[in-house]
């Protein structure tokens, strides 16, 4: 194979005269017209034309001529190679001296983008012309991963690009590896959003994604002797070949200021801090379709005239650039730390920027498509806005503000339109993740929106009273406390009267006087009271702290949207029965379930080509890539020896790739013949990476107590891999990362253990790493405390790739187990309905820890894993009450069940025929978990949109 330097020679040999380049450029311009008329596979009219008659430059471009030319220039490797060379020369981001892999990546991506732009513009034009209802998906995260292989796969040009790059001295794999992951998300929330966009495009639904263009992402994770360290992501440092800045799509966004009333009673938001949100569009191509939709990302800036030139020239550089710095930092970091007031303000600015810019864009598109006849009551017939979690909640008061303040609608009309337009997806049952914002902070930053939220809250109070009446004041009071959007607020005076108690018999006037004292006015200088009387003692009691006034964003979503959905069957039931039970009783028809899904294109077909080939061979068609229900056909062959042999060979190939990757990233050598046991996800106490590593510690301790022969007989060789990021201010999660790496450092260097057990923490886990690990996995851990994981999506990806799961009955595990079969899922642990009772039992001091759990804690404390102090970590698992203690996530309770279940895993893995059958049945049973199925349900039940295929 030729080296990259020979690729440089290929470029050098292709240099031509200026007139030749002009002819070639004109031919390429014509080719863009050709591509508009193609079907799925685009054609590149980019062959070298320097030898062609120059008079072709003057040929008229007719549709017939284009169709004729199309037949002459199929998208073959030679044409693609010529197009890549064109971009290396004419769209340069690197010096011309060589054709290194990084330069090859950008030129290749720009070549692919040529094809996408044609389909992209055609899709956009078709949507404008048809003016059909369109869905808009608002999310703070889009965890896209690398785009090159996905794009050329969806265009069905993988083979052609591989051959073209080979001609230029590179391999497709090496070039694709140069692409950094887009740092636009963190976990399952963002990856789900990206899978949804893939399915929306593939299924030809008119839709659009909206997010923020984070310059530095969350952070790049380094693993050092001290555990996790964070540095800024650099994914945009040398540019992003996929994005196109739309300088003509920019909207003003305001913060702070004040609200004034005009003479006609109209409210206006004036003054404050003004920025501009500019659109950057990323194409999202569908599979085997020309539909290419947009992910529109907002970047923030201020006009250049806000640079204080006088201050700058006077040497006050920071002051001169303050406005620009304040605007730009909004899109610096995903989830900036919010421990400080400044951090909270920045987060709220991010959320409002996403909502305001997106809604202005949506409204502008609606008005443009309406021509000169805008009928606002038709907005819900043309627009569906989906809020992915509570982060985009501000689109509710923002839509109301636009409709009322800018478009002149009355409250009743604007409210009716808003309720029919927006819908809310809930992704958590964790109280801390159900966002609340300080009322004072929000009023300071968004004064007009707070007024609108107060009006929505007032209307909600009226709805609750209308439903429940005043016949039972205690019930009504509880409902209002639980359901109001504004928390810790006094009720309106008219409502307080409903709770007034009937007159009681006369009481001592001095007692009444004590009860009526305004404690805030009592001072030490008040000498008018008798110091010895009980009255004075009562008055001197420390006043209770005033609860902070908060805005409950989740309640606002539920009240304002026409649909609320959970993301797995068990989660949706918890949402209805616990999290939002009062709302469910009031509006039961609002609540739905939409079990998450993942795209089978990225998560089997592209990331696991070895397995994909086996599946296609045995099913007899590759239709399963679009119709995953056909995966169920594999059940017929699950015990076939030939299929099992091919299945194991595909898995072994993927494991060998991971072994090489682990050696490169961590320095550890792992045995590809060992079982690959993987837990990759955000590091969080409820996801219980701590349970996993304590199970490994127990396994290690037992190994150390045995002879070598006993160890070999008792334990199956395992490589236990972890991956995921702990949020930078989540101290306990970072302690868990440190503990895992310390355990790994000890076990991996223990000569007694050798290859029988390895522990590896994979640094900087992201989509690209997942695309390597998931196809190689054999056992995957989804072991959250039951009732706390909304759904999960990694469990679906693992099952799709023939991985057997060990887990609790939590999230989508419940449905996966039903589909793959109980015998093909390793189940342990307490169930969701037991959790509250177990916690209460613990608080009452009735929990008796298993002796094996006590044994493993003592082993950790013994210093077996180095000099680090693990008292805070282990201490969180002890005691019966207190913040950060009492084992809130039930690690100790589930530990015995967990290690016993792991013994069953070893037993099953020893029988490779049985294990391979389980693996095949997991893939066969994963058909239900395609995001295509999920999107069909959203489109039908929530958005009411229909496919709009481009001919």
PDB file of N, CA and C in Angstrom, residues 15 57 86 142 156 209 304 400 569 582 697 732 825 833 876 921 939:
ATOM      1  N   UNK A  15      -1.170  18.616 -10.801  1.00  0.00           N
ATOM      2  CA  UNK A  15      -1.197  20.062 -10.989  1.00  0.00           C
ATOM      3  C   UNK A  15      -1.341  20.398 -12.466  1.00  0.00           C
ATOM      4  N   UNK A  57     -16.879  24.661 -22.376  1.00  0.00           N
ATOM      5  CA  UNK A  57     -17.150  25.710 -21.401  1.00  0.00           C
ATOM      6  C   UNK A  57     -18.353  26.551 -21.802  1.00  0.00           C
ATOM      7  N   UNK A  86      -9.349  17.781  -5.790  1.00  0.00           N
ATOM      8  CA  UNK A  86      -9.812  19.157  -6.015  1.00  0.00           C
ATOM      9  C   UNK A  86      -9.892  19.917  -4.700  1.00  0.00           C
ATOM     10  N   UNK A 142     -26.369  17.122  21.554  1.00  0.00           N
ATOM     11  CA  UNK A 142     -26.427  16.238  20.394  1.00  0.00           C
ATOM     12  C   UNK A 142     -25.064  15.538  20.324  1.00  0.00           C
ATOM     13  N   UNK A 156     -24.382   5.258   0.588  1.00  0.00           N
ATOM     14  CA  UNK A 156     -24.017   3.978  -0.046  1.00  0.00           C
ATOM     15  C   UNK A 156     -22.765   4.114  -0.928  1.00  0.00           C
ATOM     16  N   UNK A 209     -33.300  19.769  13.855  1.00  0.00           N
ATOM     17  CA  UNK A 209     -32.748  19.760  15.207  1.00  0.00           C
ATOM     18  C   UNK A 209     -32.179  21.124  15.549  1.00  0.00           C
ATOM     19  N   UNK A 304     -19.726  44.189  15.793  1.00  0.00           N
ATOM     20  CA  UNK A 304     -18.383  44.729  15.970  1.00  0.00           C
ATOM     21  C   UNK A 304     -18.380  46.119  16.572  1.00  0.00           C
ATOM     22  N   UNK A 400     -44.880  32.442  24.124  1.00  0.00           N
ATOM     23  CA  UNK A 400     -45.949  33.342  24.584  1.00  0.00           C
ATOM     24  C   UNK A 400     -45.545  34.806  24.394  1.00  0.00           C
ATOM     25  N   UNK A 569     -41.148   1.836  29.497  1.00  0.00           N
ATOM     26  CA  UNK A 569     -42.449   1.511  30.093  1.00  0.00           C
ATOM     27  C   UNK A 569     -42.451   1.723  31.601  1.00  0.00           C
ATOM     28  N   UNK A 582     -50.054  13.968  40.489  1.00  0.00           N
ATOM     29  CA  UNK A 582     -51.140  14.950  40.609  1.00  0.00           C
ATOM     30  C   UNK A 582     -51.561  15.480  39.237  1.00  0.00           C
ATOM     31  N   UNK A 697     -13.395  -6.316  43.241  1.00  0.00           N
ATOM     32  CA  UNK A 697     -12.513  -6.425  44.401  1.00  0.00           C
ATOM     33  C   UNK A 697     -12.777  -7.734  45.143  1.00  0.00           C
ATOM     34  N   UNK A 732     -18.030  12.806  44.575  1.00  0.00           N
ATOM     35  CA  UNK A 732     -18.138  11.367  44.847  1.00  0.00           C
ATOM     36  C   UNK A 732     -17.936  10.549  43.578  1.00  0.00           C
ATOM     37  N   UNK A 825     -30.743 -13.104  29.929  1.00  0.00           N
ATOM     38  CA  UNK A 825     -30.500 -11.855  30.640  1.00  0.00           C
ATOM     39  C   UNK A 825     -30.185 -12.224  32.085  1.00  0.00           C
ATOM     40  N   UNK A 833     -40.419  -1.187  43.066  1.00  0.00           N
ATOM     41  CA  UNK A 833     -41.476  -0.994  44.064  1.00  0.00           C
ATOM     42  C   UNK A 833     -40.997  -1.275  45.493  1.00  0.00           C
ATOM     43  N   UNK A 876     -19.850   6.431  52.581  1.00  0.00           N
ATOM     44  CA  UNK A 876     -21.164   6.717  51.985  1.00  0.00           C
ATOM     45  C   UNK A 876     -22.071   5.493  52.001  1.00  0.00           C
ATOM     46  N   UNK A 921     -29.544 -14.542  20.340  1.00  0.00           N
ATOM     47  CA  UNK A 921     -30.914 -14.221  20.735  1.00  0.00           C
ATOM     48  C   UNK A 921     -31.021 -12.789  21.249  1.00  0.00           C
ATOM     49  N   UNK A 939     -44.037  10.703  15.696  1.00  0.00           N
ATOM     50  CA  UNK A 939     -44.674  11.355  14.549  1.00  0.00           C
ATOM     51  C   UNK A 939     -46.183  11.143  14.558  1.00  0.00           C
TER      52      UNK A 939
END
